[in-house]
């Protein structure tokens, strides 16, 4: 008897059966754009080997005007069909099934050719769209339908028609973006005409034995979004038009409510999909922040959906389903919903990967092979860099000894997990613990590595991490000054008024920690919804609470300072920086930029502004927390150097500037793959 009876149950679609209830949701990884079709095929085939029930590709454009950006992958020629055929064959050979997502971006298309129901510019794009005339609309329909036909010719098992997230079809549905007065606008019947027509004609073109998933926005999270009655009406019509499955879309891209970030509670929107259950006869998929087999099983067992979509978790572990089925759920590398190596890369024009799994999208390039000569390897430092190196080396057959002076593994991850909204880091440390045991790594905790203890190993890897930077501010040795480490480890408890020096990732995290009181909202969905102003779309259009966000009062008055005269959080993650800023704004954190730190005394922190050190100001606070960055901890590496013992340096001990877990894990894995 499996622990996941609902998750692993087959899903009979009539003409075909999916082997389980897991959909790998669409991700724009940038792989298709590399034009290295062997690499694309291997990415999907690896996930097919991991037993996922059905996969959806990244969004493929039906034409130039509808593509997300110039150069984005399209399916318009015989060459496209042939290239995609490489992918579908490899997936089928691996026993998997795959659908191609057809994505028409409408006014979200990043280019001057973009088109939309009305000429209403999106707040997240610099390009005003052109309003389509009747012929233009007909062209879009036939291009989408022709794309579906080509997908079938390329061997796909189906298509997903993207109708949510504020893209083209979604733009027709709501009055905010559809101002038309012809048969494509005005009444809701008219506004939903386009999505229905697209599905109807796509079904006509591809025949009956082909999956058509329609991704339907169930909670728009934008002003004047759809009501739930409209959602149900559309879903029923989409079913009649010939869709096989309805997938859930949550929030438009321009919504100012986080929907997939790590601070969003797990399965936060499954209740929205549940409202549609029983209203249509075809299977319904739910989505967003479902990242473990237990959460997925619970979502299905409680009747929220017929199937779950997990996208990023399939980057973190291609063998998610196979491991769950084999009873090895603890070995699934967890997606921590950080966006750092996936969405942040996509939005910076870089190829996606995964912070936890650097092999994601690099399957053909970063190959972990059994070592020809097993070696004895010492790894000093059990933070993300050291852990990744140790696990990869052990996986390759090396005999690994992992040493850390701390009495637990995890390094800086143990601090991150203390921050409200970063609870996923607990799971990441647990996973490392499981894998260290699984790989038979000898662990010496509470142990200071020395030149003597490291003598005799074939390879020595130094991953000793970082030390807080000395800011040399006069008065920094006072009793009212604390390091971020002491605060996050709760060795220091600052008073009610706090100044935080340094507004990098850690300054933001520490500020969040300081203003927060009570349980983390990430573990309390109703309170999280109140804080962000999310409501039932059955009660309020688009699921926006009329009273807006209703945050609790902050636990402390926090001032977050930086010397740079730029906007706070400018260098945080591209897709998450705005969430961190909004969260602190809600708690009245004062952002002060362009300061010089003059001195600290019992009255607080004295600063001045600008190069001329003008406008001397006292920030009256009880305590000051130092979050001023890090420097490499090289003491052991230097001693080894002097003793003439060869070693490799990785992670923060190598380069501390802008170090994050993504770089540390990548470097550790890549080094161990070569030893
Ligand atoms: P950081 O991002 O380098 O920020 C250091 C901060 O200290 C900056 O605001 C800097 O701004 C200030 N600073 C630098 N030198 C200073 C000095 N001598 N005196 C006073 N202030 C100084 O480092 P971090 O915040 O420690 O974070 C470390 C790494 O972890 C970063 O790469 C970060 O991205 C990562 N991290 C990421 C997240 C995330 O959510 N993705 C969360 C936590 C940490 P000024 O020079 O303008 O004063
Ligand atoms: Fe998940 Fe972060 Fe990996 Fe993206 S980079 S898949 S969010 S763990």
XYZ file of C-alpha atoms and ligand atoms in Angstrom:
731
model
C 0.000 0.000 0.000
C 1.504 3.308 -1.055
C 1.497 6.431 1.107
C 0.213 8.374 -1.882
C -2.811 6.480 -3.250
C -4.456 9.553 -4.766
C -1.270 10.983 -6.246
C -0.236 7.733 -7.877
C -3.667 6.745 -9.207
C -3.850 6.647 -13.023
C -6.094 9.162 -14.767
C -8.167 7.739 -17.629
C -8.852 10.380 -20.262
C -10.813 8.004 -22.503
C -8.445 7.818 -25.441
C -5.319 7.700 -23.272
C -4.380 7.142 -19.627
C -1.944 9.199 -17.561
C 0.061 7.011 -15.204
C -0.463 9.288 -12.200
C -1.929 12.613 -11.124
C 1.210 14.699 -11.448
C 1.517 17.285 -14.175
C 4.824 19.022 -14.696
C 3.511 22.537 -15.249
C 4.839 24.745 -18.013
C 8.091 26.602 -17.352
C 9.837 29.079 -19.590
C 13.327 27.722 -19.034
C 14.879 29.263 -22.136
C 15.938 25.764 -23.257
C 13.859 25.798 -26.437
C 15.541 29.070 -27.394
C 19.032 27.505 -27.205
C 18.072 25.552 -30.345
C 20.103 22.677 -28.880
C 17.305 20.166 -29.311
C 19.320 17.311 -27.848
C 19.607 19.348 -24.644
C 15.891 20.170 -24.689
C 15.022 16.513 -25.275
C 17.263 15.327 -22.446
C 15.687 17.792 -19.998
C 12.213 16.416 -20.648
C 13.326 12.784 -21.017
C 15.000 12.911 -17.605
C 11.660 13.955 -16.087
C 9.835 11.269 -18.079
C 12.260 8.738 -16.586
C 11.264 10.173 -13.211
C 7.714 8.988 -13.923
C 5.794 12.274 -14.016
C 2.295 11.649 -15.442
C 2.269 14.410 -18.055
C 4.587 17.296 -18.870
C 3.863 20.647 -20.457
C 6.613 22.458 -22.341
C 7.496 26.110 -21.928
C 5.251 28.534 -23.803
C 5.655 28.306 -27.585
C 4.497 31.265 -29.659
C 1.923 30.877 -32.415
C 3.250 33.870 -34.381
C 5.646 36.802 -34.088
C 3.194 39.261 -32.570
C 2.092 36.782 -29.901
C 5.554 35.545 -28.850
C 6.688 36.604 -25.394
C 9.737 38.364 -26.782
C 11.673 38.606 -30.043
C 13.540 35.352 -30.650
C 11.226 33.295 -28.452
C 10.496 29.770 -29.644
C 7.607 29.376 -32.077
C 5.977 26.474 -33.889
C 5.437 27.864 -37.354
C 7.582 25.840 -39.784
C 8.398 22.257 -40.793
C 11.810 22.737 -39.161
C 10.058 23.556 -35.868
C 7.987 20.384 -36.244
C 11.129 18.321 -36.889
C 12.995 19.843 -33.928
C 10.138 19.284 -31.527
C 9.905 15.748 -32.911
C 13.328 15.050 -31.350
C 11.863 15.961 -27.961
C 8.629 13.999 -28.258
C 10.417 10.868 -29.481
C 12.916 10.970 -26.603
C 10.096 11.473 -24.090
C 8.014 8.657 -25.533
C 11.020 6.336 -25.605
C 11.423 7.094 -21.884
C 7.792 6.147 -21.265
C 6.496 9.697 -20.762
C 3.797 11.926 -22.170
C 4.207 15.557 -23.142
C 1.970 18.426 -24.233
C 3.148 21.655 -25.817
C 1.989 24.934 -24.363
C 0.730 27.473 -26.880
C 1.372 30.884 -25.417
C 0.059 34.029 -27.029
C 1.243 36.857 -24.817
C -1.021 39.618 -26.157
C -0.084 42.914 -24.513
C 2.541 41.125 -22.371
C 4.582 40.416 -25.526
C 7.826 42.326 -25.112
C 8.008 44.122 -28.445
C 6.395 46.851 -30.538
C 4.383 44.325 -32.585
C 2.228 43.269 -29.628
C -1.535 43.070 -30.077
C -4.477 43.004 -27.680
C -8.259 43.321 -27.549
C -7.840 47.040 -26.820
C -4.931 49.473 -26.852
C -4.430 49.386 -23.078
C -0.763 49.247 -22.092
C 0.273 46.794 -19.412
C 1.982 48.221 -16.310
C 4.740 45.613 -16.688
C 5.612 46.295 -20.324
C 6.907 49.428 -22.048
C 5.100 48.533 -25.286
C 1.550 49.776 -25.929
C -0.368 47.078 -27.850
C -2.280 47.634 -31.080
C -5.981 46.935 -30.975
C -6.910 44.026 -33.234
C -9.601 44.396 -35.880
C -11.879 41.528 -36.923
C -9.337 40.198 -39.463
C -6.586 40.481 -36.890
C -8.578 38.411 -34.407
C -9.260 35.783 -37.058
C -5.526 35.631 -37.805
C -4.703 35.031 -34.141
C -7.260 32.226 -33.921
C -6.034 30.486 -37.047
C -2.379 30.863 -35.995
C -3.116 29.289 -32.603
C -5.097 26.477 -34.230
C -2.372 25.846 -36.820
C 0.152 25.689 -33.978
C -1.929 23.010 -32.270
C -2.006 21.018 -35.521
C 1.756 21.295 -35.905
C 2.228 20.186 -32.285
C 0.275 17.060 -33.137
C 2.426 16.489 -36.222
C 5.523 16.851 -34.035
C 4.318 13.940 -31.926
C 3.039 15.765 -28.859
C 0.347 14.027 -26.835
C -1.522 17.287 -26.554
C -1.371 21.038 -26.176
C -2.016 23.404 -23.333
C -3.743 26.579 -24.462
C -2.589 29.344 -22.161
C -5.643 31.305 -21.113
C -4.547 32.664 -17.739
C -1.912 34.810 -16.016
C -3.141 37.875 -17.906
C -2.003 36.666 -21.329
C -3.859 37.245 -24.611
C -6.983 35.096 -24.103
C -7.309 36.289 -20.505
C -7.123 39.903 -21.729
C -10.365 39.412 -23.670
C -12.209 38.232 -20.576
C -12.105 41.309 -18.357
C -13.270 44.854 -18.947
C -10.000 46.268 -17.641
C -8.238 45.167 -20.838
C -11.181 44.618 -23.179
C -12.945 47.894 -24.080
C -14.394 46.599 -27.339
C -17.954 47.193 -28.391
C -18.107 44.577 -31.181
C -18.931 40.870 -30.812
C -15.596 40.300 -28.969
C -16.337 42.804 -26.196
C -19.091 44.217 -24.021
C -21.134 41.427 -22.393
C -19.365 38.479 -20.760
C -20.750 36.211 -23.495
C -18.895 38.373 -26.006
C -15.720 38.670 -23.950
C -15.374 34.898 -23.564
C -16.075 34.288 -27.247
C -12.378 34.229 -28.202
C -11.125 31.558 -25.756
C -14.110 29.356 -26.598
C -13.604 29.807 -30.329
C -9.909 28.961 -30.000
C -10.612 25.721 -28.121
C -13.505 24.758 -30.425
C -11.479 25.224 -33.587
C -8.368 23.633 -32.121
C -10.406 20.545 -31.250
C -11.874 20.464 -34.745
C -8.371 20.608 -36.192
C -6.622 18.014 -34.020
C -9.368 15.405 -33.781
C -10.546 13.556 -30.716
C -7.513 11.567 -29.586
C -5.371 14.509 -28.565
C -5.179 16.197 -25.159
C -6.257 19.837 -24.995
C -5.578 21.425 -21.630
C -7.049 24.876 -21.128
C -5.307 26.980 -18.498
C -8.037 29.086 -16.970
C -7.509 32.016 -14.601
C -9.520 31.174 -11.500
C -8.521 34.178 -9.428
C -7.118 37.122 -11.375
C -5.910 39.169 -8.374
C -6.235 42.377 -10.400
C -8.899 45.101 -10.176
C -12.018 44.299 -12.209
C -10.974 40.679 -12.614
C -13.457 37.872 -13.239
C -16.074 36.840 -10.705
C -16.249 33.170 -9.826
C -19.603 32.857 -11.596
C -17.824 34.003 -14.746
C -15.025 31.495 -14.126
C -17.552 28.668 -13.865
C -19.453 29.877 -16.940
C -16.237 29.954 -18.943
C -15.112 26.538 -17.677
C -18.410 24.967 -18.765
C -18.141 26.512 -22.212
C -14.503 25.454 -22.541
C -15.542 21.897 -21.717
C -18.304 22.036 -24.352
C -15.818 23.428 -26.866
C -13.732 20.270 -26.509
C -11.075 20.709 -23.808
C -9.849 17.484 -22.165
C -8.601 19.034 -18.922
C -8.839 22.418 -17.201
C -5.703 23.657 -15.470
C -5.704 26.426 -12.869
C -4.063 29.797 -13.394
C -3.540 32.037 -10.360
C -3.068 35.782 -10.673
C -2.065 37.956 -13.600
C 1.614 38.745 -13.981
C 0.872 42.365 -13.106
C -0.875 41.381 -9.817
C 0.756 42.837 -6.728
C 0.065 39.789 -4.586
C 2.691 37.046 -4.421
C 1.417 33.738 -5.789
C 4.403 31.405 -5.964
C 7.157 32.962 -3.817
C 8.480 31.035 -0.840
C 6.542 33.203 1.626
C 3.245 32.079 0.046
C 1.725 29.254 2.118
C 1.917 25.788 0.588
C -1.075 24.926 -1.634
C -2.358 28.443 -0.914
C -4.772 28.473 -3.828
C -6.004 24.864 -3.919
C -9.274 26.060 -2.336
C -9.941 28.181 -5.431
C -9.704 25.147 -7.744
C -11.888 23.188 -5.332
C -14.693 25.673 -5.982
C -14.745 24.471 -9.604
C -14.817 20.774 -8.727
C -18.189 19.258 -9.615
C -19.062 22.150 -11.916
C -17.473 20.525 -14.978
C -17.239 16.907 -16.089
C -13.596 16.974 -17.218
C -10.598 16.661 -14.858
C -9.403 19.800 -13.111
C -5.785 20.499 -12.157
C -4.691 22.697 -9.277
C -1.424 24.527 -8.949
C 0.883 26.868 -7.001
C 3.171 26.167 -4.048
C 2.634 22.423 -4.017
C 6.113 21.026 -3.512
C 6.022 17.747 -1.613
C 4.196 14.478 -2.253
C 2.451 14.862 1.113
C 1.026 18.268 0.244
C 0.023 17.005 -3.212
C -1.622 13.898 -1.761
C -3.538 16.002 0.755
C -4.764 18.373 -1.961
C -6.105 15.435 -3.963
C -7.449 13.507 -0.972
C -9.442 16.540 0.171
C -11.089 16.887 -3.232
C -9.436 20.146 -4.301
C -8.616 18.769 -7.753
C -8.237 15.660 -9.916
C -4.574 16.308 -10.590
C -1.784 18.555 -9.272
C 0.561 20.688 -11.274
C 4.098 21.025 -9.996
C 6.551 22.927 -12.133
C 9.563 24.131 -10.166
C 9.621 20.971 -7.977
C 10.414 19.071 -11.188
C 13.466 21.276 -11.672
C 14.610 20.571 -8.132
C 14.146 16.823 -8.563
C 13.408 15.186 -11.901
C 12.641 11.929 -10.082
C 10.055 13.391 -7.700
C 7.299 10.931 -8.621
C 9.525 7.850 -8.873
C 11.007 8.550 -5.432
C 7.557 9.127 -3.907
C 6.313 5.881 -5.456
C 9.314 3.970 -4.135
C 8.687 5.222 -0.592
C 11.756 7.468 -0.740
C 9.952 10.785 -0.339
C 12.615 12.097 2.061
C 15.156 11.838 -0.767
C 13.257 14.258 -3.012
C 15.300 17.435 -3.357
C 12.828 20.114 -2.293
C 11.966 23.180 -4.322
C 12.239 26.013 -1.807
C 10.293 28.399 -4.074
C 13.186 30.892 -4.073
C 12.985 31.650 -7.826
C 16.709 32.400 -7.725
C 17.894 30.054 -10.477
C 14.645 29.561 -12.384
C 12.337 32.568 -12.786
C 14.975 35.162 -11.881
C 17.123 33.703 -14.659
C 14.240 33.650 -17.134
C 13.479 37.306 -16.472
C 17.157 38.207 -16.871
C 17.368 36.464 -20.241
C 19.432 33.599 -18.798
C 18.819 29.876 -19.048
C 16.921 28.506 -16.053
C 18.355 26.008 -13.656
C 17.669 25.271 -9.998
C 19.379 26.481 -6.845
C 18.988 23.056 -5.255
C 19.773 21.082 -8.415
C 22.339 22.711 -10.737
C 21.841 19.845 -13.195
C 18.371 21.146 -14.091
C 18.487 22.275 -17.735
C 22.155 21.259 -17.751
C 21.525 17.520 -18.081
C 23.822 17.131 -21.079
C 26.523 19.409 -19.713
C 26.828 18.614 -15.994
C 27.067 14.845 -15.897
C 27.659 13.034 -12.604
C 29.534 9.835 -13.491
C 30.948 7.085 -11.321
C 34.597 7.930 -10.622
C 37.170 5.713 -12.276
C 39.389 5.835 -9.170
C 37.602 6.183 -5.836
C 39.427 8.669 -3.603
C 39.302 9.700 0.030
C 37.977 13.254 0.148
C 37.730 15.602 3.125
C 35.194 18.407 2.936
C 35.486 21.094 5.593
C 32.309 23.091 6.131
C 28.792 21.651 6.044
C 27.064 24.666 4.505
C 25.456 24.501 1.062
C 28.766 24.485 -0.841
C 30.353 21.758 1.285
C 27.206 19.638 1.446
C 26.742 19.703 -2.321
C 30.351 18.815 -2.927
C 30.224 16.010 -0.361
C 27.000 14.469 -1.689
C 28.070 14.663 -5.333
C 31.488 13.199 -4.561
C 29.935 10.356 -2.570
C 27.398 9.733 -5.330
C 30.342 9.208 -7.655
C 31.788 6.547 -5.383
C 34.360 8.553 -3.427
C 34.835 8.023 0.297
C 33.870 11.355 1.836
C 34.478 12.791 5.299
C 32.512 15.950 6.114
C 33.822 18.101 8.950
C 32.252 21.132 10.618
C 32.914 22.902 13.884
C 29.151 23.482 14.340
C 27.060 20.765 15.908
C 24.577 20.675 13.033
C 24.874 20.688 9.261
C 23.465 23.511 7.143
C 25.744 26.513 7.733
C 24.017 29.764 6.757
C 20.878 27.828 5.753
C 20.207 27.430 9.463
C 19.948 31.186 9.742
C 17.760 31.597 6.669
C 15.245 29.106 8.071
C 14.655 31.365 11.109
C 13.271 34.144 8.898
C 9.462 34.277 8.720
C 8.489 33.290 5.201
C 11.602 31.178 4.666
C 10.389 28.001 6.353
C 11.208 25.973 3.233
C 14.855 26.099 4.311
C 14.020 23.637 7.117
C 13.088 21.096 4.451
C 16.263 21.799 2.505
C 18.463 21.142 5.543
C 16.443 17.972 6.283
C 17.027 16.813 2.728
C 20.774 17.367 3.034
C 20.737 15.390 6.284
C 18.909 12.516 4.579
C 21.276 12.470 1.614
C 24.412 12.678 3.751
C 23.214 9.570 5.601
C 22.044 7.852 2.414
C 25.424 8.381 0.730
C 27.338 6.940 3.662
C 29.294 10.138 4.251
C 31.270 10.163 7.483
C 30.211 13.266 9.387
C 32.362 14.846 12.082
C 30.380 17.654 13.681
C 31.636 19.797 16.554
C 35.101 19.205 15.112
C 37.719 21.813 14.279
C 39.572 20.710 11.142
C 43.335 21.297 11.269
C 46.307 20.844 8.997
C 47.099 17.631 10.884
C 43.614 16.101 10.562
C 43.514 16.925 6.863
C 46.822 15.288 6.064
C 46.524 12.006 4.170
C 43.323 12.629 2.205
C 43.528 12.373 -1.586
C 41.561 15.616 -1.956
C 40.707 18.399 0.482
C 37.801 20.767 -0.159
C 37.566 23.936 1.886
C 34.039 25.274 2.253
C 34.516 27.200 5.479
C 32.140 29.976 4.473
C 32.151 33.601 5.531
C 32.685 35.949 8.424
C 30.687 39.151 8.980
C 32.443 42.212 7.546
C 34.009 44.600 10.044
C 32.431 47.976 9.320
C 34.792 49.874 11.641
C 32.009 52.230 12.729
C 33.028 54.053 15.937
C 31.015 52.610 18.820
C 30.314 49.265 17.097
C 31.597 47.374 20.144
C 28.800 48.779 22.329
C 26.284 46.547 24.085
C 23.528 47.868 21.797
C 25.223 46.510 18.632
C 24.510 42.943 17.478
C 25.518 40.766 14.566
C 22.775 39.323 12.350
C 23.970 35.895 13.433
C 23.242 36.593 17.107
C 19.846 38.044 16.251
C 18.729 35.206 13.953
C 20.058 32.617 16.401
C 18.102 34.460 19.116
C 21.218 34.994 21.219
C 20.396 38.743 21.199
C 16.901 40.146 21.454
C 16.822 43.766 20.225
C 14.508 46.361 21.798
C 11.502 48.071 20.242
C 13.413 50.535 18.034
C 16.089 49.025 15.804
C 18.423 50.274 13.072
C 19.602 47.666 10.568
C 22.919 48.511 8.898
C 23.063 47.088 5.368
C 20.118 46.480 3.043
C 21.278 43.382 1.160
C 19.447 40.048 1.281
C 20.337 39.583 4.946
C 19.366 43.147 5.951
C 15.945 42.573 4.415
C 15.642 39.156 6.085
C 16.636 40.493 9.486
C 14.186 43.404 9.161
C 11.430 40.901 8.357
C 12.453 38.871 11.406
C 12.380 41.972 13.635
C 9.000 43.389 12.587
C 7.279 40.054 12.768
C 5.426 38.718 15.790
C 3.576 35.456 16.382
C 3.405 32.510 14.002
C 4.705 32.942 10.494
C 1.921 33.861 8.076
C 3.395 31.360 5.651
C 2.044 28.707 7.980
C -1.327 30.391 8.428
C -3.262 30.757 5.174
C -6.294 32.742 6.449
C -4.053 35.357 8.094
C -1.762 35.466 5.055
C -4.789 36.217 2.868
C -5.875 39.058 5.164
C -2.361 40.516 5.223
C -2.134 40.555 1.406
C -5.798 41.409 0.724
C -6.790 38.148 -0.985
C -10.455 37.187 -0.827
C -12.869 34.687 -2.329
C -13.465 35.477 -6.033
C -17.008 34.248 -5.352
C -17.438 37.318 -3.164
C -15.213 39.926 -4.767
C -14.152 40.340 -8.389
C -10.698 38.956 -9.083
C -10.350 37.778 -5.471
C -9.205 41.175 -4.220
C -10.447 42.115 -0.752
C -12.167 45.537 -0.982
C -10.359 46.757 2.132
C -6.959 45.892 0.593
C -4.117 44.496 2.617
C -4.598 44.441 6.395
C -1.207 43.820 7.992
C -0.739 43.300 11.730
C 1.102 46.073 13.551
C 4.899 45.632 13.442
C 6.594 44.130 16.481
C 9.301 46.787 16.304
C 10.019 50.126 14.636
C 12.792 49.285 12.169
C 14.976 51.601 10.106
C 16.849 49.856 7.262
C 19.914 51.772 6.064
C 22.340 51.614 3.185
C 25.155 53.837 1.928
C 24.193 53.567 -1.727
C 21.795 56.283 -2.854
C 19.653 53.820 -4.815
C 16.268 52.247 -4.207
C 16.335 49.665 -1.409
C 16.284 46.078 -2.589
C 17.279 46.964 -6.153
C 19.741 44.054 -6.226
C 17.420 41.465 -4.694
C 15.882 38.741 -6.859
C 14.198 40.076 -10.005
C 10.917 38.295 -9.276
C 10.947 38.538 -5.477
C 12.548 41.889 -4.611
C 9.182 43.673 -4.918
C 7.635 41.213 -2.457
C 10.321 41.836 0.167
C 9.941 45.602 -0.275
C 6.146 45.396 -0.084
C 6.303 43.183 3.018
C 8.541 45.670 4.846
C 6.486 48.644 3.639
C 3.415 46.999 5.147
C 5.251 46.962 8.482
C 6.235 50.654 8.225
C 9.943 49.923 7.952
C 11.774 53.179 7.205
C 14.138 52.924 4.240
C 17.069 55.342 4.511
C 19.611 55.485 1.667
C 22.755 57.462 0.897
C 24.020 57.533 4.495
C 27.468 57.691 6.047
C 27.708 55.893 9.364
C 29.324 58.401 11.747
C 29.166 56.666 15.120
C 27.072 54.645 17.522
C 26.422 55.637 21.136
C 23.780 55.092 23.810
C 21.392 57.450 21.999
C 21.478 55.398 18.813
C 23.051 55.631 15.361
C 24.510 58.899 14.082
C 24.549 59.284 10.310
C 25.232 61.974 7.743
C 24.306 62.176 4.078
C 26.228 62.450 0.803
C 29.895 62.887 0.027
C 30.057 66.164 1.977
C 28.734 64.347 5.082
C 25.917 66.839 5.465
C 22.740 66.862 7.503
C 23.969 65.055 10.625
C 21.085 63.008 11.979
C 20.569 60.843 15.030
C 18.481 57.740 14.437
C 17.175 57.162 17.917
C 17.111 53.428 18.463
C 17.612 50.946 21.272
C 19.675 48.554 19.201
C 21.645 48.291 15.973
C 21.996 45.102 13.921
C 24.951 44.680 11.564
C 24.074 43.180 8.172
C 26.948 44.742 6.261
C 27.997 41.787 4.131
C 30.665 39.142 4.500
C 34.299 38.328 3.909
C 35.731 34.875 3.140
C 36.826 32.732 6.086
C 40.171 31.552 4.734
C 42.047 30.840 7.973
C 42.187 27.079 7.374
C 42.904 27.463 3.664
C 45.828 29.764 4.497
C 47.219 27.248 6.987
C 46.981 24.452 4.390
C 48.718 26.670 1.870
C 51.596 27.226 4.280
C 51.842 23.511 5.002
C 51.927 22.763 1.276
C 48.727 20.693 1.301
C 46.828 20.973 -1.973
C 43.174 21.941 -1.589
C 40.161 23.343 -3.417
C 38.272 26.389 -2.095
C 34.554 26.760 -2.790
C 31.555 28.836 -1.709
C 31.951 31.903 0.507
C 35.475 30.888 1.473
C 36.317 31.365 -2.207
C 34.448 34.599 -3.025
C 32.153 36.129 -0.412
C 30.865 39.061 -2.436
C 27.270 38.477 -3.434
C 27.562 34.891 -2.358
C 24.295 33.049 -2.250
C 23.289 29.435 -1.887
C 22.786 29.172 -5.650
C 26.421 29.914 -6.423
C 27.669 27.849 -3.497
C 25.705 24.733 -4.486
C 26.589 25.083 -8.149
C 30.282 25.440 -7.392
C 30.309 22.539 -4.937
C 28.501 20.222 -7.342
C 30.631 21.140 -10.337
C 33.896 20.681 -8.462
C 32.870 17.260 -7.131
C 31.778 16.186 -10.626
C 35.400 16.554 -11.770
C 37.368 14.906 -8.930
P 25.107 41.928 0.528
O 23.962 41.596 -0.310
O 26.443 42.071 -0.070
O 24.709 43.254 1.306
C 25.574 43.875 2.188
C 24.990 45.214 2.600
O 25.909 45.828 3.463
C 24.732 46.140 1.468
O 23.476 46.752 1.681
C 25.860 47.163 1.550
O 25.249 48.348 1.134
C 26.259 47.132 3.003
N 27.675 47.295 3.248
C 28.714 46.781 2.544
N 29.883 47.145 3.103
C 29.590 47.904 4.159
C 30.375 48.578 5.127
N 31.702 48.532 5.119
N 29.741 49.276 6.077
C 28.412 49.334 6.117
N 27.619 48.729 5.222
C 28.198 47.999 4.258
O 25.289 40.868 1.673
P 24.243 40.184 2.637
O 23.033 40.967 2.856
O 25.077 39.848 3.820
O 23.850 38.896 1.882
C 24.813 37.914 1.547
C 24.355 37.130 0.356
O 23.275 36.315 0.675
C 23.918 38.053 -0.772
O 24.415 37.594 -1.994
C 22.468 37.918 -0.771
O 21.922 38.070 -2.059
C 22.266 36.506 -0.240
N 20.958 36.449 0.363
C 19.916 36.332 -0.461
C 18.678 36.341 0.055
C 17.507 36.197 -0.853
O 16.412 36.375 -0.432
N 17.673 35.860 -2.100
C 18.472 36.497 1.388
C 19.559 36.615 2.225
C 20.802 36.615 1.681
P 25.965 49.762 1.071
O 27.329 49.490 0.568
O 25.097 50.547 0.148
O 25.906 50.272 2.452
Fe 12.599 25.917 -6.784
Fe 14.450 27.772 -6.249
Fe 14.999 25.612 -7.734
Fe 13.467 27.545 -8.721
S 15.607 27.726 -8.138
S 13.111 25.363 -8.860
S 12.329 28.106 -6.919
S 14.462 25.652 -5.573
